mmCIF file of C-alpha atoms in Angstrom:
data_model
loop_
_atom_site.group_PDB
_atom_site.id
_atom_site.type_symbol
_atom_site.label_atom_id
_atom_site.label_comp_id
_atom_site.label_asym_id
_atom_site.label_seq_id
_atom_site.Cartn_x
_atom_site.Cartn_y
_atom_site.Cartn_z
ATOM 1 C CA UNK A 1219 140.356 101.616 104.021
ATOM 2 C CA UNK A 1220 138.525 103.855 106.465
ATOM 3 C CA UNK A 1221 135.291 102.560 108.067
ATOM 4 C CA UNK A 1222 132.439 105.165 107.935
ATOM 5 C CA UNK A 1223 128.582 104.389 108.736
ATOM 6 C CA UNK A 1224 125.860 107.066 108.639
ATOM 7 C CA UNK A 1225 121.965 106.273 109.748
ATOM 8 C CA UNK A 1226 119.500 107.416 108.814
ATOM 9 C CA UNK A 1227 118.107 110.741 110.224
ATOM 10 C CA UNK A 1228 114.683 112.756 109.107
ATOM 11 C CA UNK A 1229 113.910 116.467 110.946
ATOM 12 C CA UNK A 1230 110.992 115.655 112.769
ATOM 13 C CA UNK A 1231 107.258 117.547 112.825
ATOM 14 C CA UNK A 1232 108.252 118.204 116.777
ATOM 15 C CA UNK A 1233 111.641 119.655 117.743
ATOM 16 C CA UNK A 1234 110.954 121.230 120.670
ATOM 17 C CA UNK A 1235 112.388 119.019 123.479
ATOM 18 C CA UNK A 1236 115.326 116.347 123.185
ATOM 19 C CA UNK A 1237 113.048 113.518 124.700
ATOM 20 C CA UNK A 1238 111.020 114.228 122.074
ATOM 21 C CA UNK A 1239 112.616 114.882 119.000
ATOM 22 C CA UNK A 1240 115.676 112.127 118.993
ATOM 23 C CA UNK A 1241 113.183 109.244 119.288
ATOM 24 C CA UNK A 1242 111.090 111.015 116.265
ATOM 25 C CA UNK A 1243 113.881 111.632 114.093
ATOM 26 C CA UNK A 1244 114.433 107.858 113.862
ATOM 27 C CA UNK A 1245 110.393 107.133 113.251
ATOM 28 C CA UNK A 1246 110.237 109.939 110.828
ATOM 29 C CA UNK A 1247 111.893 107.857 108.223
ATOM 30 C CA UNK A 1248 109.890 104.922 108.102
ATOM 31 C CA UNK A 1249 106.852 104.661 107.192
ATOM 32 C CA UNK A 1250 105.889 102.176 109.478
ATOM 33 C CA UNK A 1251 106.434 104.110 111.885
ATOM 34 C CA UNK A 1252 105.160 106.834 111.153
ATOM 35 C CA UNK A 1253 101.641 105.334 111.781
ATOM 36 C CA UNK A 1254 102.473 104.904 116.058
ATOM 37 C CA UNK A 1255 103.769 109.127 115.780
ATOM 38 C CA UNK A 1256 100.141 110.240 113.912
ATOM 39 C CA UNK A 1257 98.402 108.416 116.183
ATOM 40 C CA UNK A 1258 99.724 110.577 118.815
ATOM 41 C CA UNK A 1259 100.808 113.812 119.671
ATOM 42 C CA UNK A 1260 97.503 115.370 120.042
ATOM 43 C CA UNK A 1261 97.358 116.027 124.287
ATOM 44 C CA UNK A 1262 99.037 119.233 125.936
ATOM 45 C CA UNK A 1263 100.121 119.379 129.752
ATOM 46 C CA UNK A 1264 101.593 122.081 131.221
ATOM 47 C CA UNK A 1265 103.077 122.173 134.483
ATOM 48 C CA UNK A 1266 102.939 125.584 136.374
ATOM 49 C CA UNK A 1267 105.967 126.172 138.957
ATOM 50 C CA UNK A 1268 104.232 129.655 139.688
ATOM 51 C CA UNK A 1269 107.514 131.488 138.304
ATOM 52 C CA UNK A 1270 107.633 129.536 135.086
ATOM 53 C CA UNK A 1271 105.812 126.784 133.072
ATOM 54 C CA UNK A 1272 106.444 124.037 130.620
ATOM 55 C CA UNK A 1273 104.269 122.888 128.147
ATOM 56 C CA UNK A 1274 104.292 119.729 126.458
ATOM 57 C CA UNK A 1275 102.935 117.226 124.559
ATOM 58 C CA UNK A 1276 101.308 114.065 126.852
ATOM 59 C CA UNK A 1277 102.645 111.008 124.933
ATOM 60 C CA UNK A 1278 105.059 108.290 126.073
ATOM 61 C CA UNK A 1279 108.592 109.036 125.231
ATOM 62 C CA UNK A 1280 111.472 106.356 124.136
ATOM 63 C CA UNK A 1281 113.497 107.879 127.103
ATOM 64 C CA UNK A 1282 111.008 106.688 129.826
ATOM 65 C CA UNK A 1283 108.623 104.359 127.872
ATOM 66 C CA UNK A 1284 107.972 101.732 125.637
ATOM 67 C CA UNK A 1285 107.433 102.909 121.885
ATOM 68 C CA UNK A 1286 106.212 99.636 120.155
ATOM 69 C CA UNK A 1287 108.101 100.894 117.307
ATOM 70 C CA UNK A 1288 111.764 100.897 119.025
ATOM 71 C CA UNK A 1289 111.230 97.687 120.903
ATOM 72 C CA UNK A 1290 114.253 96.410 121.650
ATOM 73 C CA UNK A 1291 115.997 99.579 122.462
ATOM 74 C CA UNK A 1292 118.442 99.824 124.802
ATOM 75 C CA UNK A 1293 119.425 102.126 128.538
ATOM 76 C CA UNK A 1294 122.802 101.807 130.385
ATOM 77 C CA UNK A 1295 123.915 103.813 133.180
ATOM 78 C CA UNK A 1296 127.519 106.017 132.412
ATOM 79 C CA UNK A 1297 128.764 103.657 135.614
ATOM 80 C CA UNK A 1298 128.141 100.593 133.217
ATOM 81 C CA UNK A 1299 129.083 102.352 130.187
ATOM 82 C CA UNK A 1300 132.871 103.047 132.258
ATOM 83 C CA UNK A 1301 133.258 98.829 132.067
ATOM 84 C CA UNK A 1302 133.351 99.275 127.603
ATOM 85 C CA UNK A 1303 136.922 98.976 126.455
ATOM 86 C CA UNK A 1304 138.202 101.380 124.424
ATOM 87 C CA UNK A 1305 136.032 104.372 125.917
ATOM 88 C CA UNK A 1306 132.982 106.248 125.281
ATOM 89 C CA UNK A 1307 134.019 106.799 121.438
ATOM 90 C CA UNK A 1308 134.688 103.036 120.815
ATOM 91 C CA UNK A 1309 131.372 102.712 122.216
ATOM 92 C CA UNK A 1310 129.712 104.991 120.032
ATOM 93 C CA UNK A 1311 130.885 103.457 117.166
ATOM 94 C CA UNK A 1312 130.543 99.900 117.633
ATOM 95 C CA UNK A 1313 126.497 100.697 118.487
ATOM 96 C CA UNK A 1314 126.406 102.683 115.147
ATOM 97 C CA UNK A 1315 128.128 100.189 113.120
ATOM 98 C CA UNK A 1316 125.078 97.660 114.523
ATOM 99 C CA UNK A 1317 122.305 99.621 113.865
ATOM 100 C CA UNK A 1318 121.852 101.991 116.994
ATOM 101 C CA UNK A 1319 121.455 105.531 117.697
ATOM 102 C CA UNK A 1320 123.181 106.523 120.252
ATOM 103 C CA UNK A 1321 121.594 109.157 122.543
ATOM 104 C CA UNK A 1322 123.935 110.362 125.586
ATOM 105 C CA UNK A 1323 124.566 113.748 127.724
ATOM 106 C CA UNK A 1324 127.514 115.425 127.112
ATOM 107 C CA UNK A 1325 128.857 118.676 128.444
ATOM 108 C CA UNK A 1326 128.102 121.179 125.632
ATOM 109 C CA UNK A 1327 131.112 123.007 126.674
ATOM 110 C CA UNK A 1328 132.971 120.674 124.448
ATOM 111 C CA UNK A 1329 130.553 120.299 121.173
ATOM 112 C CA UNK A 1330 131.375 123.408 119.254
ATOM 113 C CA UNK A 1331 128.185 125.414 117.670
ATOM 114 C CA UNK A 1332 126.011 125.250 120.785
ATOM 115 C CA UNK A 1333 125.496 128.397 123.316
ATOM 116 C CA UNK A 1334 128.173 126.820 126.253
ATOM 117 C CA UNK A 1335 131.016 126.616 123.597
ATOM 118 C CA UNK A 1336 134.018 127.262 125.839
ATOM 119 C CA UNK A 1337 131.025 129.778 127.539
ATOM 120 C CA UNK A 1338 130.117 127.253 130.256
ATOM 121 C CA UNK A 1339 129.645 123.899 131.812
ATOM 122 C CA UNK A 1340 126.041 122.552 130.364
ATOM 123 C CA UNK A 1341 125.126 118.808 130.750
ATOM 124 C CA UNK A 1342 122.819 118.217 127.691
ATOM 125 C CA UNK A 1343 121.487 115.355 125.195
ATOM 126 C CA UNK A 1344 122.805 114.832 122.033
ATOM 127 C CA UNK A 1345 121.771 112.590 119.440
ATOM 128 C CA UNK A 1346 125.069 110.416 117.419
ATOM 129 C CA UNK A 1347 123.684 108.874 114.370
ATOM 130 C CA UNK A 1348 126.646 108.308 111.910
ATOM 131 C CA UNK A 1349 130.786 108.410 112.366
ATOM 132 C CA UNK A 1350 133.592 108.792 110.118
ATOM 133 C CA UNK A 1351 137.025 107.539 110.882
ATOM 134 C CA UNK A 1352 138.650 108.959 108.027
ATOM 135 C CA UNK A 1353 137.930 112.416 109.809
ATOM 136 C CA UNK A 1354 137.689 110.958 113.223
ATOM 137 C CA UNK A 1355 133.872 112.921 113.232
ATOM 138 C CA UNK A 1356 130.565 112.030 114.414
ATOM 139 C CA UNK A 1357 127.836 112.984 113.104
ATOM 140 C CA UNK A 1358 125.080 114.248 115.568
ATOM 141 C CA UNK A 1359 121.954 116.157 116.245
ATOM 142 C CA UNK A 1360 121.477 118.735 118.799
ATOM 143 C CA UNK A 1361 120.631 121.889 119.696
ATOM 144 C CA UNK A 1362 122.731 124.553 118.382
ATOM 145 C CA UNK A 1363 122.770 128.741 117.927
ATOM 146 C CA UNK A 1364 119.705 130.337 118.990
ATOM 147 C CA UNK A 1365 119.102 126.728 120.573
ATOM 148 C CA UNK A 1366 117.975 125.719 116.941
ATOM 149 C CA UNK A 1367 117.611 122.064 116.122
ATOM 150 C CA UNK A 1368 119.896 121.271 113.388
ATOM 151 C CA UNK A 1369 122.958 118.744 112.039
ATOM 152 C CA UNK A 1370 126.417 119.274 112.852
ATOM 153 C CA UNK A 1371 129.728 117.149 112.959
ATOM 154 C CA UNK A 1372 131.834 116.683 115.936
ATOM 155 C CA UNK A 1373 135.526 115.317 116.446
ATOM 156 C CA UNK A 1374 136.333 112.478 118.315
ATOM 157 C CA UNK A 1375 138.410 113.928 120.851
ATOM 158 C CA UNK A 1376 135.529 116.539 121.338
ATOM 159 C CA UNK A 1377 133.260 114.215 121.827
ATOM 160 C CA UNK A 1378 135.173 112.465 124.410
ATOM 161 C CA UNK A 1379 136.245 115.192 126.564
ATOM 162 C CA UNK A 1380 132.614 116.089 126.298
ATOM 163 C CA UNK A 1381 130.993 113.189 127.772
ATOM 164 C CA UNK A 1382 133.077 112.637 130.660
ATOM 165 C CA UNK A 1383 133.465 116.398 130.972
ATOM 166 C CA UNK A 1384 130.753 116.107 133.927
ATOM 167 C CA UNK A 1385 129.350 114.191 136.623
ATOM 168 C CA UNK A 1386 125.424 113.742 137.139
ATOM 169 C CA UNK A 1387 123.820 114.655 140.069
ATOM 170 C CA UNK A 1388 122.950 110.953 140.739
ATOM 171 C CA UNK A 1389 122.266 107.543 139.868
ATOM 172 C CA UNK A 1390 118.493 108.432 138.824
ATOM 173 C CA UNK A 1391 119.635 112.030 137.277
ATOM 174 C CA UNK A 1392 118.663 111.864 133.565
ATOM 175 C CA UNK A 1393 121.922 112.867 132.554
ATOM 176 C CA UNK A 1394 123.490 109.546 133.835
ATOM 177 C CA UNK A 1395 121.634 107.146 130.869
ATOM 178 C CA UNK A 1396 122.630 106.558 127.812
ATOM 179 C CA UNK A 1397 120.256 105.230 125.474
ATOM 180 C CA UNK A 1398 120.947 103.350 122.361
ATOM 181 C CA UNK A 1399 117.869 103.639 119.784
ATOM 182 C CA UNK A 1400 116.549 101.178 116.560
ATOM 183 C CA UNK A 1401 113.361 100.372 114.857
ATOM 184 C CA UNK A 1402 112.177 96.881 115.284
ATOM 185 C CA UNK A 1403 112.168 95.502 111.958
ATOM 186 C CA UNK A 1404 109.615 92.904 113.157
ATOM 187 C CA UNK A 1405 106.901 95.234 115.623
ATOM 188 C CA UNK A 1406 107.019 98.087 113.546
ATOM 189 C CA UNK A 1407 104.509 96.816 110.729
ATOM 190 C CA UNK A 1408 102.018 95.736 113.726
ATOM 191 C CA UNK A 1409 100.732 98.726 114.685
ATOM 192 C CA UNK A 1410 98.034 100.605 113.352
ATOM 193 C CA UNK A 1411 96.765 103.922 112.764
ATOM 194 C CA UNK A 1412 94.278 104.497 115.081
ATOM 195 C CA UNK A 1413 91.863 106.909 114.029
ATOM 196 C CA UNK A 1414 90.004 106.802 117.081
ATOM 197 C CA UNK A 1415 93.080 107.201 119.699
ATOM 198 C CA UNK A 1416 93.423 110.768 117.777
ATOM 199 C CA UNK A 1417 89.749 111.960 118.542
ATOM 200 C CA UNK A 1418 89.575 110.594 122.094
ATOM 201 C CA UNK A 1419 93.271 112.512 122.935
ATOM 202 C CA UNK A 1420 91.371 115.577 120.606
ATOM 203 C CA UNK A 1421 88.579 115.635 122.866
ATOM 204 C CA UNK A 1422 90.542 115.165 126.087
ATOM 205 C CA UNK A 1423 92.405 118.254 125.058
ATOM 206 C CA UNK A 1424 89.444 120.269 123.790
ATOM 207 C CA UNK A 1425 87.521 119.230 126.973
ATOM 208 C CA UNK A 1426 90.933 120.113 129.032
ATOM 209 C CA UNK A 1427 90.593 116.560 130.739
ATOM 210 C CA UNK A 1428 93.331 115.177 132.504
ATOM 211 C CA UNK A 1429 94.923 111.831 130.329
ATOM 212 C CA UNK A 1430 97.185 110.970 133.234
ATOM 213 C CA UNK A 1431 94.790 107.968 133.747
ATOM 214 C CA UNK A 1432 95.287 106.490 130.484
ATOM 215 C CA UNK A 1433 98.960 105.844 131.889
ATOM 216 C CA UNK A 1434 98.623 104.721 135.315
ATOM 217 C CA UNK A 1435 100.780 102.255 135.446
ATOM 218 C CA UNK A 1436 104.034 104.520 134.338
ATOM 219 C CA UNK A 1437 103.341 107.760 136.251
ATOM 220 C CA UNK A 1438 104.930 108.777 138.955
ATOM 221 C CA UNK A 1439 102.835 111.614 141.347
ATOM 222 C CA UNK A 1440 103.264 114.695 140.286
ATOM 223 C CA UNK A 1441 104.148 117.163 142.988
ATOM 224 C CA UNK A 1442 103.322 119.876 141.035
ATOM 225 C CA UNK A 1443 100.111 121.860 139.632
ATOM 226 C CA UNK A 1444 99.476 120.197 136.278
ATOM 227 C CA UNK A 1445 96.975 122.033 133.375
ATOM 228 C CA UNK A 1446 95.531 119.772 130.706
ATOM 229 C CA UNK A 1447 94.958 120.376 126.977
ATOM 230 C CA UNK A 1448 93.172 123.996 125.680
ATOM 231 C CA UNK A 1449 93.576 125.268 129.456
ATOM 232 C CA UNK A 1450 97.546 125.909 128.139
ATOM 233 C CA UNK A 1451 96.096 129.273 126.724
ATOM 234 C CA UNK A 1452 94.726 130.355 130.246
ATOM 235 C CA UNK A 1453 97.558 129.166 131.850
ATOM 236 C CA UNK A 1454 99.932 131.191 129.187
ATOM 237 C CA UNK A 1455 97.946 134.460 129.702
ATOM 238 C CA UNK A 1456 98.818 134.306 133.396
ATOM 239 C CA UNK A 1457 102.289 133.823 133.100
ATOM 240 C CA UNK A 1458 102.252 136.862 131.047
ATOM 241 C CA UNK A 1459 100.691 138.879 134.124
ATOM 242 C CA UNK A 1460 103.136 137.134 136.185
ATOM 243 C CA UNK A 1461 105.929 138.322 133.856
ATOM 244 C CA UNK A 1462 104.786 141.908 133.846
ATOM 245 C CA UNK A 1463 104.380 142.495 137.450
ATOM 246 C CA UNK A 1464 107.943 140.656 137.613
ATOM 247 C CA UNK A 1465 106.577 137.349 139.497
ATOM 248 C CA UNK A 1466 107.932 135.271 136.935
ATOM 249 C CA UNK A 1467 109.685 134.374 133.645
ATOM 250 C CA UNK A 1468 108.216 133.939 130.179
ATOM 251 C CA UNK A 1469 110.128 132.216 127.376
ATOM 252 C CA UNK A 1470 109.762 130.774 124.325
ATOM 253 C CA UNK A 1471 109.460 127.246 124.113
ATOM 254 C CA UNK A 1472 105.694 127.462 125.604
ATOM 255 C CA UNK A 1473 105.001 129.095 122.786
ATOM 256 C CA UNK A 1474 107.022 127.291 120.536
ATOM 257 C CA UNK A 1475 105.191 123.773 121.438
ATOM 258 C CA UNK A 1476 101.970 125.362 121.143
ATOM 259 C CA UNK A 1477 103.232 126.477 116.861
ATOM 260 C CA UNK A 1478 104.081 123.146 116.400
ATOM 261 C CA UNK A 1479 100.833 121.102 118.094
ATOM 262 C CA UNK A 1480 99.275 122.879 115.466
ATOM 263 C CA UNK A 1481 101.820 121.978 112.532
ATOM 264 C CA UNK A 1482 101.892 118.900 113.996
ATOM 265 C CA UNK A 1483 98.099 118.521 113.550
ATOM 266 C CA UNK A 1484 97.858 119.469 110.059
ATOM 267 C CA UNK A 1485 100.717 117.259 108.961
ATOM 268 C CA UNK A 1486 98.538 114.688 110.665
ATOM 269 C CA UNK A 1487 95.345 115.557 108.977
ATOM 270 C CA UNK A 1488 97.008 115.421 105.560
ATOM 271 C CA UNK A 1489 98.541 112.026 106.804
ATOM 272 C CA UNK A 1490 95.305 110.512 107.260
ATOM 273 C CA UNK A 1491 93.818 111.907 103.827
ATOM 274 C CA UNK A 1492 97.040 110.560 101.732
ATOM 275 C CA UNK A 1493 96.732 106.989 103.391
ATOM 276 C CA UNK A 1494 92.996 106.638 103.184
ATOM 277 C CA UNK A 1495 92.627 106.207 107.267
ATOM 278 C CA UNK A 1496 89.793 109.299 107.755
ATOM 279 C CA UNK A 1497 88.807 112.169 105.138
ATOM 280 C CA UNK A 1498 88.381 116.008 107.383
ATOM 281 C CA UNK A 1499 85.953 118.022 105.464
ATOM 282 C CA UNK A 1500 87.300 121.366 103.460
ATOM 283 C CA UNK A 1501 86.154 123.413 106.072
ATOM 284 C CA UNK A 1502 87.992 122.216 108.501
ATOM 285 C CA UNK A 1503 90.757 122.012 106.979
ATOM 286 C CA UNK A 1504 90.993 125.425 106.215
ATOM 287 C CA UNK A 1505 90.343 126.496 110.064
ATOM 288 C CA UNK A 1506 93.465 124.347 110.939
ATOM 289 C CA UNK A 1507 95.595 126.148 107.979
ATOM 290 C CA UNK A 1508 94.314 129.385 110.000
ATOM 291 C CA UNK A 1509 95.193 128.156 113.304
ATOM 292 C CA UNK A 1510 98.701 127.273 112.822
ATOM 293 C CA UNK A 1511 99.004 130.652 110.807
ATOM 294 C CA UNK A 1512 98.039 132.480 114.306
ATOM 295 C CA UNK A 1513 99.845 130.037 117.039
ATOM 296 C CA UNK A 1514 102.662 131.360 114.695
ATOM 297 C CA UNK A 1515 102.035 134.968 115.081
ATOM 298 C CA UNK A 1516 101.766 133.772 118.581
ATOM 299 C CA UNK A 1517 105.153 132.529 118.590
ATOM 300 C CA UNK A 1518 106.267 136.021 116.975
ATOM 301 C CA UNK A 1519 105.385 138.289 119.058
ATOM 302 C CA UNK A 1520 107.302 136.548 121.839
ATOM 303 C CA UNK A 1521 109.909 136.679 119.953
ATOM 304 C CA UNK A 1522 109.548 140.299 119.249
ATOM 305 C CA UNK A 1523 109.390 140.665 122.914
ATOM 306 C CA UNK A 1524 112.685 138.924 123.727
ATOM 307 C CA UNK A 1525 114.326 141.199 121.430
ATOM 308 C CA UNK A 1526 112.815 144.373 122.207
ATOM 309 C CA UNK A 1527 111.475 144.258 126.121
ATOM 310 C CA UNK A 1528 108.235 146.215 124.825
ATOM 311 C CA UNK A 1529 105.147 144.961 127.024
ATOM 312 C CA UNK A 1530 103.395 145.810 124.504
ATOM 313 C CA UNK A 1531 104.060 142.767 122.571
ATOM 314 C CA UNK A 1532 102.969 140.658 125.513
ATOM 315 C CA UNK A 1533 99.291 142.327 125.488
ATOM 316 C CA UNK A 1534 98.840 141.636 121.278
ATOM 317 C CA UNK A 1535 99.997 137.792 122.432
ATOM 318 C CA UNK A 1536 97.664 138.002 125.353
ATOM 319 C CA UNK A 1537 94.854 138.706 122.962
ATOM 320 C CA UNK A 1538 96.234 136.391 120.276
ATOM 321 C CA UNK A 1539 95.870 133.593 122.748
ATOM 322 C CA UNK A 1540 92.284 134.271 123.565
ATOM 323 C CA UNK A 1541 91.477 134.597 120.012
ATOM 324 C CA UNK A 1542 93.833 131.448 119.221
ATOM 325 C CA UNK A 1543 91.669 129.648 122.241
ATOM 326 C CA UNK A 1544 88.160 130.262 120.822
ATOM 327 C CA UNK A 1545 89.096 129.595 117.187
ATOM 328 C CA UNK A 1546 90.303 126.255 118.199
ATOM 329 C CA UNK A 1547 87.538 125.066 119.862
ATOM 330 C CA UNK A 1548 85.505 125.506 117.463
ATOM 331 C CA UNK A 1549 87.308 124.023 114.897
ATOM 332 C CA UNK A 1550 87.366 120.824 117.325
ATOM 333 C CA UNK A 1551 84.244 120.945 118.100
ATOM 334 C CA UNK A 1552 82.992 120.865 114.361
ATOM 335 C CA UNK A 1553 85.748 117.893 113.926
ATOM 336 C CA UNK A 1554 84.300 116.123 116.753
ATOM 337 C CA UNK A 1555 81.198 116.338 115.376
ATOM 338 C CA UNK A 1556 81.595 115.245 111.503
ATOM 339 C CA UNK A 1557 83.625 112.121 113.038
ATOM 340 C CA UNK A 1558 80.510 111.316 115.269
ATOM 341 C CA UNK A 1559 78.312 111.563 112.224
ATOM 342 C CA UNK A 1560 80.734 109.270 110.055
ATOM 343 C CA UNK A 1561 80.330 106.595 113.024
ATOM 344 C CA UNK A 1562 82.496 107.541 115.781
ATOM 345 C CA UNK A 1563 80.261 108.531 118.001
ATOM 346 C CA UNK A 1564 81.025 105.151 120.672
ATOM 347 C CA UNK A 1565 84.871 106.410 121.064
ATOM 348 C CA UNK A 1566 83.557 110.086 122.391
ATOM 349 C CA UNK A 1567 82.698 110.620 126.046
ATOM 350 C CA UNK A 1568 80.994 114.323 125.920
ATOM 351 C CA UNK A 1569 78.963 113.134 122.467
ATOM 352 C CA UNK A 1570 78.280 109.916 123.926
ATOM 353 C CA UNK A 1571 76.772 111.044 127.279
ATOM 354 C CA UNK A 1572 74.846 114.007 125.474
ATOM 355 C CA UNK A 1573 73.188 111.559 122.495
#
């Protein structure tokens, strides 16, 4: 009888980077969990290289930190990984068939459906989650055409040429972990939603306050210039100049993490509604509806761009995002203020120091 085992997997509120989205796609189906992944998310940081940016969202990640959730997660290096008998496959499977995810760079050259198909060499994450032996499949998450985040099956012998299809750069190089992911049956139900963690990261980000401080003790120095919370929109706008007088690149993903901070933050809103944690009034509510509507349109007219090269695209998103800018803060601002007046005032730094 063939041995098959899939776990479960959920499409997450964030897909936007791997180190993001594998370690969500676990938490989003439990609800447990789902009370640590509320709680956070709300920060932005970008990081401006002059010729390009990245934005992201400022919460620890299972591939560098501890989520309480996943305690008991595991990291090997590919060096230790070579010691497993039977091979990176046997490996695979055994960790599935005990309750892991398996998380490991592979060459996408190998793993059909993504852009380097037999195109090129391209060390990148995937996410195993189930296996089949009667098809000799995996079943994994990744991201595919268009770089879409999706579902896919992959053979075994695929899979194999594709993970020793390449060689990191070094011992530290991200590609050279592979991380084995599970919910901890027994910290999982400890944590709680923390109302007030989400308005003091709200604020930070309103206030465009650097969080780095709240995680001293696992950051590294940054080398390079770093731009907190609602300063992403200024920050965007000059890339676009940048772009324009060709002194730099502008993709999509900025853009695309800036859509779903906003989805994320009305998923999180009616979260805290269905479970009883905090009520938002009506009105703002409705703002955030509005908001995500226009870091959407946002999102489409860079997409427009990319397919047409018309600059004029890039000045109705230049103007979106100053619109988009001023709509939010209000909208956090009059959040801010109804959780002050509901009594909590004491977690709020700006409110505090101005009562």
């Amino acid at each position: 009888m063939a041995v098959r085992r899939i776990l479960p997997i959920a499409v997450p509120d964030i897909t936007s980077y791997t180190h993001v989205t594998y370690a969500l796609s676990v938490m989003h189906t439990d609800r447990d969990a789902l009370r640590w992944v509320y709680s956070n998310y709300v920060q932005l940081f970008t990081w401006d290289w002059g010729h390009a940016i990245k934005v992201d969202h400022y919460t620890q990640t299972a591939e560098h930190h501890l989520v309480p959730c996943l305690g008991g997660s595991q990291r090997i290096t590919r060096k230790m990984l070579g010691k497993y008998p039977g091979g990176f496959v046997n490996f695979a499977r055994e960790n599935i068939e005990e309750g892991y995810y398996v998380w490991a760079c592979v060459d996408e050259f190998y793993i059909p459906g993504t852009s380097a198909y037999q195109n090129r060499s391209y060390p990148h994450a995937v996410f195993i989650y189930g296996y089949d032996d009667d098809r000799s499949t995996f079943m994994i998450t990744g991201y595919f055409q268009n770089q879409r985040y999706g579902e896919a099956e992959v053979s075994y012998a695929d899979m194999e040429k594709a993970y020793y299809g390449f060689e990191p750069e070094d011992e530290i190089n991200w590609t050279n972990f592979v991380r084995m992911l599970k919910l901890n049956s027994h910290y999982k139900k400890f944590y709680e939603f923390k109302t007030h963690w989400v308005m003091e990261q709200l604020e930070e980000y309103w206030l465009a306050k650097p969080s780095s401080r709240r995680m001293e003790a696992f950051e590294e120095t940054w080398t390079h210039q770093t731009i907190w919370g609602s300063d992403v929109y200024d920050i965007l706008q000059l890339q676009i100049d940048r772009h324009i007088a060709k002194q730099g690149i502008v993709d999509h993903r900025p853009f695309y993490v800036l859509w779903e901070h906003k989805r994320m933050m009305n998923r999180r809103i009616a979260y805290m509604e269905e479970n009883g944690f905090y009520e938002v009034s009506d009105r703002s509510k409705e703002e955030w509806r509005k908001i995500e509507q226009s870091a959407l349109q946002a999102r489409n007219l860079e997409l427009k761009y990319l397919m047409s090269f018309n600059n004029r695209f890039l000045e109705q998103l230049k103007e979106r995002l100053a619109a988009l800018k001023q709509e939010e803060s209000n909208a956090i601002e009059r959040m801010l203020e109804d959780y002050a007046r509901s009594g909590g005032k004491k977690h709020l730094h700006i409110l505090k120091e101005e009562a």
